[in-house]
Short mmCIF file of C-alpha atoms and ligand atoms in Angstrom, two decimals:
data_model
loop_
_atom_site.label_atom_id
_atom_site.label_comp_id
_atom_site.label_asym_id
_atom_site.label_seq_id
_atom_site.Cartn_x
_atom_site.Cartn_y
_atom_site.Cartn_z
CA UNK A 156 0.00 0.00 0.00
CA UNK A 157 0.99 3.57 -0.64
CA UNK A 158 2.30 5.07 2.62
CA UNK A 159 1.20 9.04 1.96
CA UNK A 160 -0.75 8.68 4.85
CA UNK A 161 -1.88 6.96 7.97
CA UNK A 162 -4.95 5.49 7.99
CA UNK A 163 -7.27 6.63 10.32
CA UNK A 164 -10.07 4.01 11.65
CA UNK A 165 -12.34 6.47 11.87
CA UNK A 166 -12.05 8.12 8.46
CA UNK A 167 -14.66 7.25 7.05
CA UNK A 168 -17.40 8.25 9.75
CA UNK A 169 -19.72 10.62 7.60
CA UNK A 170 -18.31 11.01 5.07
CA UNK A 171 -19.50 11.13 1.75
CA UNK A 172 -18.27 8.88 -1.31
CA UNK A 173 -19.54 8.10 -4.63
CA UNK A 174 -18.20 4.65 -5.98
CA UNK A 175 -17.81 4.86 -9.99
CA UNK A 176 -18.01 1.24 -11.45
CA UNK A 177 -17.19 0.70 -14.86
CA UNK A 178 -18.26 -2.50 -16.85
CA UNK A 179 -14.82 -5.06 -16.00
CA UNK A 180 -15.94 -8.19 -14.36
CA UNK A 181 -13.93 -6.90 -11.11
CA UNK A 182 -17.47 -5.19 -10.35
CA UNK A 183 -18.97 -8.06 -8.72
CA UNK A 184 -16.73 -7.06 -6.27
CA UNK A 185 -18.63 -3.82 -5.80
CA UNK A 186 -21.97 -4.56 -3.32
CA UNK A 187 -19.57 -5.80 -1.34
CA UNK A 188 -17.75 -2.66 -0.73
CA UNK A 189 -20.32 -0.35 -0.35
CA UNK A 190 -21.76 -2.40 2.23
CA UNK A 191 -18.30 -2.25 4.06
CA UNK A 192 -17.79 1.72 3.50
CA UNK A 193 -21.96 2.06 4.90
CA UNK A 194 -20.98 -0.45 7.70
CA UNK A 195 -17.59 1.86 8.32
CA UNK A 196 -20.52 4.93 8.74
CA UNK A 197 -19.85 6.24 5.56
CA UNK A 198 -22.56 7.91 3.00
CA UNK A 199 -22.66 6.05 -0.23
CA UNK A 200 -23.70 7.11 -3.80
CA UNK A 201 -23.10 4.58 -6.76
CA UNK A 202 -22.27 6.17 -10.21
CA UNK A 203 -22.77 3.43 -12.19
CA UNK A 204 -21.53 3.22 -16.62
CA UNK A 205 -23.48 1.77 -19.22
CA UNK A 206 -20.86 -0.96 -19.57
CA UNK A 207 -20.91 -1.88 -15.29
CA UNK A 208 -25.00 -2.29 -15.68
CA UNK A 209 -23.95 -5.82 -17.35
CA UNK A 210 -21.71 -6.88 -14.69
CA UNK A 211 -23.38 -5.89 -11.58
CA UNK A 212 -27.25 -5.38 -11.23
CA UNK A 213 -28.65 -1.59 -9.93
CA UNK A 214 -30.85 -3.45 -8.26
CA UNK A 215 -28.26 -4.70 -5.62
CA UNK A 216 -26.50 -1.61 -5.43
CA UNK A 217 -28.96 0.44 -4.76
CA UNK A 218 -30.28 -1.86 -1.99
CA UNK A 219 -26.84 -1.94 -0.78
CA UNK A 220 -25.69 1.77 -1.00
CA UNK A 221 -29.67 2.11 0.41
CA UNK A 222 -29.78 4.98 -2.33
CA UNK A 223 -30.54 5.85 -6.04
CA UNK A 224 -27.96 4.69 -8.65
CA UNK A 225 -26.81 7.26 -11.12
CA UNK A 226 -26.01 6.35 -14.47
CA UNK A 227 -27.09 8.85 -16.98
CA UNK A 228 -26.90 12.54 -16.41
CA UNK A 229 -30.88 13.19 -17.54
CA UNK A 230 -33.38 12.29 -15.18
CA UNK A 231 -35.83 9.42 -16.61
CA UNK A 232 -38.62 11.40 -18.86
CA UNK A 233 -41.14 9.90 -16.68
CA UNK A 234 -39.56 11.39 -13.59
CA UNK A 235 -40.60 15.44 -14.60
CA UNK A 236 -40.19 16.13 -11.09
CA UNK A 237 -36.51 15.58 -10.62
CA UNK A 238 -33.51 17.70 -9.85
CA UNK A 239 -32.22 18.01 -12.74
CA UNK A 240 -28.77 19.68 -11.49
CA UNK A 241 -27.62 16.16 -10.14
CA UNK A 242 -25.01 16.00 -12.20
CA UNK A 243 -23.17 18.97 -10.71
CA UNK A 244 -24.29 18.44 -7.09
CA UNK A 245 -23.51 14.72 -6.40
CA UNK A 246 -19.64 16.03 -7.82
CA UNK A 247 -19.60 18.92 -5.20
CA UNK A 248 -21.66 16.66 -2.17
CA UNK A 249 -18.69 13.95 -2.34
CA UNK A 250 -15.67 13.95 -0.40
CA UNK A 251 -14.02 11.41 -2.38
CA UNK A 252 -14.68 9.67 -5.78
CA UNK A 253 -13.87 6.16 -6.23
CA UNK A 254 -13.58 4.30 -9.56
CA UNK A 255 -13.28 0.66 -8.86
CA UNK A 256 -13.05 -0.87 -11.51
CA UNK A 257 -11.67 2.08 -13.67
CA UNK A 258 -11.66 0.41 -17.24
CA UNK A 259 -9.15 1.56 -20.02
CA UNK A 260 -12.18 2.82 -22.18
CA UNK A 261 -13.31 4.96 -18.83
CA UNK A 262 -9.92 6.24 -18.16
CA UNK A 263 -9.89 7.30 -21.97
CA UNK A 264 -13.21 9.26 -21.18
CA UNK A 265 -11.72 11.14 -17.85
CA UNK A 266 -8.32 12.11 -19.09
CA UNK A 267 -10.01 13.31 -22.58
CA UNK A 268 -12.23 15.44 -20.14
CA UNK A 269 -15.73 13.90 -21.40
CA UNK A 270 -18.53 14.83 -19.66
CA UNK A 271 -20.68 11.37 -21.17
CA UNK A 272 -22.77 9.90 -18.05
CA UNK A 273 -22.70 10.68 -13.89
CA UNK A 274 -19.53 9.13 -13.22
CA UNK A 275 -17.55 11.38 -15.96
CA UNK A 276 -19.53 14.21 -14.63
CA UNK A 277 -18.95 14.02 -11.49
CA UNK A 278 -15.33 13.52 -12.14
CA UNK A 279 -15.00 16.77 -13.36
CA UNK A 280 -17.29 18.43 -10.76
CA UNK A 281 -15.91 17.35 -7.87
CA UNK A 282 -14.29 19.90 -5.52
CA UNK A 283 -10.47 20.73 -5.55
CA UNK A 284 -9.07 18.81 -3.01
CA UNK A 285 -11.29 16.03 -2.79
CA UNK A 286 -9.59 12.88 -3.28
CA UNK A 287 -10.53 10.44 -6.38
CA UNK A 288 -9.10 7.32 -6.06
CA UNK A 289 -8.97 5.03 -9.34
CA UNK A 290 -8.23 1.56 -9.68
CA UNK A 291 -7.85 -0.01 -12.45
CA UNK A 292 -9.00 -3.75 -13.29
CA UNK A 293 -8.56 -4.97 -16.76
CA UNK A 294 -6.65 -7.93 -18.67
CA UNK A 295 -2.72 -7.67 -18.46
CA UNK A 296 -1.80 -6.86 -21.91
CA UNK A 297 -4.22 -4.02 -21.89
CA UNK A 298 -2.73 -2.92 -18.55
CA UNK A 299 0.48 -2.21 -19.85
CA UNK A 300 -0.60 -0.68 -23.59
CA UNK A 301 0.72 2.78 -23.96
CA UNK A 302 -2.71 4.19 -24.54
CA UNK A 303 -3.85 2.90 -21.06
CA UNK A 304 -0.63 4.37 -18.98
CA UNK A 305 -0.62 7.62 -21.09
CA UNK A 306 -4.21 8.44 -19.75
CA UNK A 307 -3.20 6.72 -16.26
CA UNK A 308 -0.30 9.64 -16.01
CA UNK A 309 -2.93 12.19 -17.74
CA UNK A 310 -5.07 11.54 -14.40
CA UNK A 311 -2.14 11.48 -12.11
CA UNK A 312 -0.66 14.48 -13.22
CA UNK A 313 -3.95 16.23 -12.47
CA UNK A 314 -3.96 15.10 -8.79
CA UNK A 315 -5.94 11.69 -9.42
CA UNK A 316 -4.73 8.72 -6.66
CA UNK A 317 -4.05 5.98 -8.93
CA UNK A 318 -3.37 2.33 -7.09
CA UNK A 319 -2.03 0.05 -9.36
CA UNK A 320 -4.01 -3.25 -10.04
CA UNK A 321 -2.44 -6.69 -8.40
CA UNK A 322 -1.03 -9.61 -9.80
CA UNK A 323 -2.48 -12.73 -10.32
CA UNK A 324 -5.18 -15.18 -12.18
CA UNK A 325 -7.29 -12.75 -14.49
CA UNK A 326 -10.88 -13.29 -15.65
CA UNK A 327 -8.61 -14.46 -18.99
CA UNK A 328 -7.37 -17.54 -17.11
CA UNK A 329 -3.86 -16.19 -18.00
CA UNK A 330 -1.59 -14.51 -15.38
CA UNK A 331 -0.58 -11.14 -15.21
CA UNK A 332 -1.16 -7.61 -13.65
CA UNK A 333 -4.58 -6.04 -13.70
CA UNK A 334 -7.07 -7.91 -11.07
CA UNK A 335 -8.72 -5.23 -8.71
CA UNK A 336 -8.07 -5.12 -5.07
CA UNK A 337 -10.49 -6.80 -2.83
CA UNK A 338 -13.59 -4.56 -1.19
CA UNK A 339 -11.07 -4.28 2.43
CA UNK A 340 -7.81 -3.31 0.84
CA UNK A 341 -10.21 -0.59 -1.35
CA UNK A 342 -11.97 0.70 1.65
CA UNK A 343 -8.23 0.77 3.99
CA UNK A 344 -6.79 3.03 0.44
CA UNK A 345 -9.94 5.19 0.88
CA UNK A 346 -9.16 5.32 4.76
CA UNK A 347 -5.63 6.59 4.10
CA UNK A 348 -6.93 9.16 1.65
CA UNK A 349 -9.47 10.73 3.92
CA UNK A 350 -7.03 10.73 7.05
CA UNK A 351 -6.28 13.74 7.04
CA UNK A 352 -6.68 14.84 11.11
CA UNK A 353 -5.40 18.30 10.74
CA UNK A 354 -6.20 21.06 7.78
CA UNK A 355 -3.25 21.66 6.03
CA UNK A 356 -1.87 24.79 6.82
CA UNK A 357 -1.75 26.10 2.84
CA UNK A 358 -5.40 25.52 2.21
CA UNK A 359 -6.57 29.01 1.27
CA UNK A 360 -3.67 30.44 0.80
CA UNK A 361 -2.20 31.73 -2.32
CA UNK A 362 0.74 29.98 -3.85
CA UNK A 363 2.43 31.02 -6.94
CA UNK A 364 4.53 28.39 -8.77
CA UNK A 365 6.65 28.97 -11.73
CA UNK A 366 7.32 25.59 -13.72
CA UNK A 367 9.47 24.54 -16.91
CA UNK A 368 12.04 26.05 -18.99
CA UNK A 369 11.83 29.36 -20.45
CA UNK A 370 12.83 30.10 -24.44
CA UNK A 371 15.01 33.14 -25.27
CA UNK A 372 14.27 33.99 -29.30
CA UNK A 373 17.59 34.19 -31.47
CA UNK A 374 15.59 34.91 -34.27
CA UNK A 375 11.66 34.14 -35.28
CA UNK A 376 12.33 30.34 -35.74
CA UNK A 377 14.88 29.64 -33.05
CA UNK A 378 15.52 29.69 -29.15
CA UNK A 379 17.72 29.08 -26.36
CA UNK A 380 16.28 26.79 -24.16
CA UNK A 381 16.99 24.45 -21.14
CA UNK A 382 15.91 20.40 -20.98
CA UNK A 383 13.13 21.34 -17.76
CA UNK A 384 10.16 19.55 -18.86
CA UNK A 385 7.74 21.38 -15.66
CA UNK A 386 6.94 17.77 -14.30
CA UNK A 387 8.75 18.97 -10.95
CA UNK A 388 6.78 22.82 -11.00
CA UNK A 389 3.46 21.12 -11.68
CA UNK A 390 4.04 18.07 -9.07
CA UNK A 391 4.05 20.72 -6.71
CA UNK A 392 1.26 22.63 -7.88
CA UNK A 393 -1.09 19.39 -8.50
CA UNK A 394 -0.45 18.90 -4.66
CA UNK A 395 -0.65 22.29 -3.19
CA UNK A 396 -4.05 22.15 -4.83
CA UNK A 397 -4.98 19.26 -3.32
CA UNK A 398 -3.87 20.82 0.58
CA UNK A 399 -6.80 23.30 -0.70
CA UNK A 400 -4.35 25.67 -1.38
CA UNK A 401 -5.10 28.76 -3.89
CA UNK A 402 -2.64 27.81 -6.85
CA UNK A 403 -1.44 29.59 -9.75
CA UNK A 404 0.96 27.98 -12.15
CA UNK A 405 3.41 30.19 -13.98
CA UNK A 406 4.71 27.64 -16.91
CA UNK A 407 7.13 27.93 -19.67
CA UNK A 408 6.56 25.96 -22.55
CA UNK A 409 5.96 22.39 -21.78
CA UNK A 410 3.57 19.32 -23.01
CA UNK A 411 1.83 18.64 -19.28
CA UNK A 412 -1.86 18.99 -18.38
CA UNK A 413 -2.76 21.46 -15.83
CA UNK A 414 -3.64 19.63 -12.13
CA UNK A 415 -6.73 19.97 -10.45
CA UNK A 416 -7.85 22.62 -9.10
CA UNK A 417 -4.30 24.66 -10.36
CA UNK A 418 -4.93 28.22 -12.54
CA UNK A 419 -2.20 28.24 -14.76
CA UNK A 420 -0.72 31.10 -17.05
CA UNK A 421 1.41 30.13 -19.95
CA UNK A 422 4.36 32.19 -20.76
CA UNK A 423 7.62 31.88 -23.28
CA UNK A 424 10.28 34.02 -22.48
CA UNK A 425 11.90 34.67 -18.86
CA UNK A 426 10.73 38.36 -19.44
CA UNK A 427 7.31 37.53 -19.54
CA UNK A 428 7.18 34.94 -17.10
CA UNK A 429 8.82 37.82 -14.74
CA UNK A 430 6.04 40.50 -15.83
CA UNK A 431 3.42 37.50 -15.19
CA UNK A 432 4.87 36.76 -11.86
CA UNK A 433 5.34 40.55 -11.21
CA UNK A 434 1.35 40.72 -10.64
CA UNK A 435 1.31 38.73 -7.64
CA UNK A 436 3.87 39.49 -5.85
CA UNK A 437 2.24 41.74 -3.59
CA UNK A 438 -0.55 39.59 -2.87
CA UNK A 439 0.40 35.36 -2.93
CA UNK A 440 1.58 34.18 0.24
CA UNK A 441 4.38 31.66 -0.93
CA UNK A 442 6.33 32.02 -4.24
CA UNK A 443 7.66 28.72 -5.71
CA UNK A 444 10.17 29.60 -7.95
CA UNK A 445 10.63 25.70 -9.79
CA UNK A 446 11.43 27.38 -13.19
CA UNK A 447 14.37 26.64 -15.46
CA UNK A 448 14.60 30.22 -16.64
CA UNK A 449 17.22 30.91 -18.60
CA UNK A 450 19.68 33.45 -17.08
CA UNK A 451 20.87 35.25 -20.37
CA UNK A 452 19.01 35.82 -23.58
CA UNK A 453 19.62 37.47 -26.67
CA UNK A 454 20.82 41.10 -26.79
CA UNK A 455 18.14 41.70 -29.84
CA UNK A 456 15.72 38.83 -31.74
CA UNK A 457 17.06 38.64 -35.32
CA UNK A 458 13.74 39.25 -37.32
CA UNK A 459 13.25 36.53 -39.74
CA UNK A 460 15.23 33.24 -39.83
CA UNK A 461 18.55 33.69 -39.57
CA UNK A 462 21.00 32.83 -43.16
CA UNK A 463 23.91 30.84 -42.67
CA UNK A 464 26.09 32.16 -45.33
CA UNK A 465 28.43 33.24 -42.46
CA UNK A 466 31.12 30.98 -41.08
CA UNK A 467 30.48 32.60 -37.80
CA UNK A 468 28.32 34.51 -36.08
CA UNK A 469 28.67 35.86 -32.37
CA UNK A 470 25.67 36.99 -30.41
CA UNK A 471 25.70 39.10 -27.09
CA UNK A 472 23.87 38.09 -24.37
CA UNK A 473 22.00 39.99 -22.10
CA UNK A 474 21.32 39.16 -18.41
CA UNK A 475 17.11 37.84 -17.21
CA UNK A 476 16.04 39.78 -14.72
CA UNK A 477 16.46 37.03 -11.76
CA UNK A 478 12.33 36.66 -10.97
CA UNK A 479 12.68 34.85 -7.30
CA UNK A 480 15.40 36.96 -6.13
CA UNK A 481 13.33 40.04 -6.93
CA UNK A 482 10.46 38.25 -5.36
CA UNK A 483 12.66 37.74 -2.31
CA UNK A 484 13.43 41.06 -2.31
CA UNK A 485 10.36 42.65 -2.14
CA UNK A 486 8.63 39.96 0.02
CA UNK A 487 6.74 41.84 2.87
CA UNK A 488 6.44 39.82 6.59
CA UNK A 489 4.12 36.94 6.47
CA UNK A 490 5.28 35.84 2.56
CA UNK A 491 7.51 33.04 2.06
CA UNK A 492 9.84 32.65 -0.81
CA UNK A 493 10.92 29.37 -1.91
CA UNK A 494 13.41 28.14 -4.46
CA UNK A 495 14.99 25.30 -6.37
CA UNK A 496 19.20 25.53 -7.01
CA UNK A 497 20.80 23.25 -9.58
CA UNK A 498 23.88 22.48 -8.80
CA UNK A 499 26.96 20.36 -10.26
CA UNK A 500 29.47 20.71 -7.39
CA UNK A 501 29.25 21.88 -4.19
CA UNK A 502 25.79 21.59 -4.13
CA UNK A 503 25.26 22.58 -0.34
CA UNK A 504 27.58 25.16 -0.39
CA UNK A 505 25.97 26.96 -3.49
CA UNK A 506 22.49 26.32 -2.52
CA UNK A 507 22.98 28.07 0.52
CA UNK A 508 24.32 31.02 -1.21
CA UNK A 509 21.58 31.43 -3.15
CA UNK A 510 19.28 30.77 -0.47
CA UNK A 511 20.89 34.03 1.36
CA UNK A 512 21.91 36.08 -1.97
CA UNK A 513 18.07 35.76 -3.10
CA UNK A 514 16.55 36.21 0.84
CA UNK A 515 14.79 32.54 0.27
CA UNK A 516 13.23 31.05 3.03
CA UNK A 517 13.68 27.72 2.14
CA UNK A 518 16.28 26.65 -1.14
CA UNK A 519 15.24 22.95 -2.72
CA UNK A 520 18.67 21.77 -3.65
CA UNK A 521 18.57 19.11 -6.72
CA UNK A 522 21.71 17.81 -9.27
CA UNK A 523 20.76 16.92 -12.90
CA UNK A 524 21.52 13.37 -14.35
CA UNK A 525 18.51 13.18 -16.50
CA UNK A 526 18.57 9.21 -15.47
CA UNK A 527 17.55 9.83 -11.80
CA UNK A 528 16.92 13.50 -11.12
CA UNK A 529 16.45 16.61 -12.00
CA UNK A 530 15.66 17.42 -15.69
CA UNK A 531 13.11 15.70 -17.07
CA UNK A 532 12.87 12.31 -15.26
CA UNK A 533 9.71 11.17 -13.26
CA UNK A 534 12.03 11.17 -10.22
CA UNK A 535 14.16 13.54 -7.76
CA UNK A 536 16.08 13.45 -5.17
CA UNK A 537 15.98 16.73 -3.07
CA UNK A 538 18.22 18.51 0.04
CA UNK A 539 16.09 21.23 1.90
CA UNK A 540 17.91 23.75 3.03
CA UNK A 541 16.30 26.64 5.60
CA UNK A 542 17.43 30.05 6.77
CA UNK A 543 20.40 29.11 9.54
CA UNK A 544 21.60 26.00 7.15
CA UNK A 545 19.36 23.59 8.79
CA UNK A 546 18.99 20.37 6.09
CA UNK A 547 17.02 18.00 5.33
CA UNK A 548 18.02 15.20 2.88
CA UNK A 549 15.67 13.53 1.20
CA UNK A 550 16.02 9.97 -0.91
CA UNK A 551 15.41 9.62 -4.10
CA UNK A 552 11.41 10.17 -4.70
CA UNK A 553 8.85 9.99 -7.28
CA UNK A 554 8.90 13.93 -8.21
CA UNK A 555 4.91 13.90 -6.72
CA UNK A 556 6.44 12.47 -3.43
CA UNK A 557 9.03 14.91 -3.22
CA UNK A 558 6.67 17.99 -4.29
CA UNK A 559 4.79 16.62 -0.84
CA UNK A 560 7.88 16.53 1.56
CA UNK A 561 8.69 19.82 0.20
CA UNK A 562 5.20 21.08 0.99
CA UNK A 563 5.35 19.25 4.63
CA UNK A 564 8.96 21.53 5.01
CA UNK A 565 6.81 24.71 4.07
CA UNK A 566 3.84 23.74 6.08
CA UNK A 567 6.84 24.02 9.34
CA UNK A 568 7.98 26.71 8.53
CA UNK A 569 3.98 28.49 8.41
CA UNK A 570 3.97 26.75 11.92
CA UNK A 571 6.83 28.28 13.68
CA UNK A 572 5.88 31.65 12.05
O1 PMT B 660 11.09 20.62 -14.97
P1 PMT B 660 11.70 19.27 -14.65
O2 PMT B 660 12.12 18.53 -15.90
O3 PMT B 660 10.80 18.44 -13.77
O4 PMT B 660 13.06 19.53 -13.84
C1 PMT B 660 13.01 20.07 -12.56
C2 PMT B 660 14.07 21.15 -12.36
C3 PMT B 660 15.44 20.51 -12.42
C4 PMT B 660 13.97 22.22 -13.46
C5 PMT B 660 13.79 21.80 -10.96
O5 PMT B 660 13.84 20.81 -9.97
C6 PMT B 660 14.80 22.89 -10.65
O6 PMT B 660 15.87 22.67 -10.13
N1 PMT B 660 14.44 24.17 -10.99
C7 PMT B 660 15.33 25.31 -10.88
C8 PMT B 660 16.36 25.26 -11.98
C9 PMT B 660 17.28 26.47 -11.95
O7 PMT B 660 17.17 27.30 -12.81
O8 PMT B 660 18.08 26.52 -10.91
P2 PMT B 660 19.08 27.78 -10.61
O9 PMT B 660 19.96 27.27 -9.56
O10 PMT B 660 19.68 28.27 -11.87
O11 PMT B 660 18.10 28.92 -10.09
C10 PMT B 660 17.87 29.14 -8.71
C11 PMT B 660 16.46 29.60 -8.46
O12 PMT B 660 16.22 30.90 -9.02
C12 PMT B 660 15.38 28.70 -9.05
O13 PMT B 660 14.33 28.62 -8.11
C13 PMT B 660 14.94 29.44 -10.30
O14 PMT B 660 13.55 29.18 -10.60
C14 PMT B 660 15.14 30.90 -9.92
N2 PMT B 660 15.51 31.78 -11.03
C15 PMT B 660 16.70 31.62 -11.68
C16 PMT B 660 17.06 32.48 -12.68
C17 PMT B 660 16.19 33.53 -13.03
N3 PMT B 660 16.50 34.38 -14.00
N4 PMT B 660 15.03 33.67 -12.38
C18 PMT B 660 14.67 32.82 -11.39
O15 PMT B 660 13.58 32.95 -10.83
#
């Protein structure tokens, strides 16, 4: 099991959950957990697909769940008298959306944003924050296509809990990975996810995160650019979001979908993403500064596309204005500045420099192998440095895990502030 959080035995007392079931035989499964997440005091709405009708019968669920079963978003046209908003309340009533089974054809639907029946719906209108929880449960081979795990990361990148399927005998009779947990091990994962004893100190605050590289124009066709690919900027931002924390995403160019909950503002050049970044300074609480920006650019953009009929050409750089040190520089009492400092040698050393040099608050230290960390890997490995030099040094982490630990370091330092 994950271990992002403690379960609490007493998470699920009252709280509300809608259970998505898609049509894989794993739904048989299904009246079985509802009746353990009622019998755990929990409030239980099914959202059931066209496809999970043939596996499991409404019938039991709703006896089970003791409640209507959703499955289109239109009330029956015999029923004039319904609420016809259902499909944007039952989203915004839930505290947590579970899709057990998720099928590949329903985790096409949600990372393509469709909007087709109540559990899509409610998918998309579910509040920031709220945890969904997917599990997929399909045959092996379809498991591991590269359509499947692209729309898997789509959903994980924008904040979704994704627990990998088991391994073991499959409805195919062959062996392999893709058979869904059973009803306890569901209803411990939805435990964990709801355990959450204290607020988080971010939620309602107002972070601003920059993310990705920035490109500096040589001349209307080409750049100077850096290998960031944002996955580390928007980790941070999908999670913020999800500690209810007011987000807004500064990116550079990348090829990433924007996480729950997160407003993000594209920019190119480090010039922009400074005049971007400019308009909240005065008013965001913490500014991440997880951008690659480039540090020099082009003196002048050469208008056209540059001929090569010389054997030579020079350029002259000019110097980006540095965006967190002025942030760090005009930070008022009660704002927190927080940075990221690549480093090849010394790393300590220099991260604490810049940590002082740019009045940071807290200085994310991180070395570039593109195997393991730093530039576009899914991974990191991260020393936090504070005002005063104290460290923490973290192993190497998925970069969602270590956008977590580094929120957990600036949820401290709100605390002793
Ligand atoms: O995007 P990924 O592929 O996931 O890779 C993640 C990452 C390696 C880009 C990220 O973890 C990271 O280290 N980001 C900062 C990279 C960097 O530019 O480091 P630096 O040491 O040059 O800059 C120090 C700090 O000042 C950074 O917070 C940077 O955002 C900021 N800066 C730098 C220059 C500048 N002109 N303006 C800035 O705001």
């Amino acid at each position: 099991m994950n271990n992002y959080l403690t379960p609490s035995r007493r998470a699920l007392k009252d709280k509300n959950i809608i259970i998505g079931i898609c049509g894989g035989i794993a739904a048989y499964k299904t009246p079985q957990l509802v009746r353990l997440l009622k019998k755990k005091g929990a409030d239980v709405r099914v959202a059931l697909t066209e496809s999970g009708s043939r596996f499991v019968s409404e019938l039991s669920l709703a006896t089970v769940s003791q409640a209507q079963v959703y499955r289109s978003i239109f009330p029956p046209a015999e029923n004039t008298g319904s609420d016809f908003t259902t499909h944007i309340t039952l989203g915004e009533w839930a505290d947590a959306l579970v899709i057990a089974p998720a099928t590949a054809n329903t985790l096409a639907r949600l990372a393509a944003g469709f909007c087709d029946d109540m559990l899509a719906t409610c998918f998309i209108t579910l509040r920031p924050g709220k945890p969904v929880l997917v599990f997929p449960a399909m045959d092996g081979q379809m498991y591991i296509s590269p359509s499947v795990q692209r729309n898997l990361a789509t959903l994980k990148a924008q904040g979704a809990i994704i627990i990998e399927p088991e391994s073991g005998e499959l409805a195919s009779g062959q062996c392999g990975t893709g058979r869904m947990p059973e009803p306890e091990a569901i209803a411990a994962y939805i435990e964990a996810a709801l355990s959450v004893t204290h607020p988080s100190l971010l939620r309602g605050r107002s972070i601003v995160i920059t993310a990705g590289p920035t490109r500096e124009k040589i001349d209307d066709v080409r750049f100077i650019s850096n290998y960031s690919s944002g996955k580390m900027g928007f980790a941070i931002a999908g999670a913020a979001a999800g500690r209810g924390a007011n987000v807004t995403l500064i990116a550079g160019p990348v090829n990433l979908d924007t996480p729950r909950g997160v407003e993000r503002i594209d920019v190119e050049s480090a010039v922009q993403m400074r005049e971007v970044a400019g308009n909240f300074f005065r008013s965001c609480d913490i500014f991440i500064g997880a951008a690659a920006v480039a540090d020099y650019r082009p003196a002048a953009v050469i208008p056209g596309k540059l001929k090569k009929n010389n054997p030579e050409i020079q350029f002259t750089l000019v110097k980006n204005p540095d965006i967190l040190s002025d942030f760090g520089f005009q930070k008022q009492a009660g704002q927190l500045a927080v940075g990221f400092a690549l480093e090849q040698d010394n790393g300590p050393a220099n991260a604490l420099k810049k940590l002082e040099e740019k009045n940071l608050d807290l200085v994310a230290l991180n070395f570039s192998d593109r195997k393991t960390s730093g530039f576009e890997v899914d991974t990191n490995m991260l020393t936090l440095i504070e005002r005063g030099g104290i460290t923490t040094e973290l192993p190497l982490l998925s970069k969602e895990e270590a956008a977590r630990k580094l929120l957990d370091a600036i949820e401290n330092i709100c605390r002793q502030t």
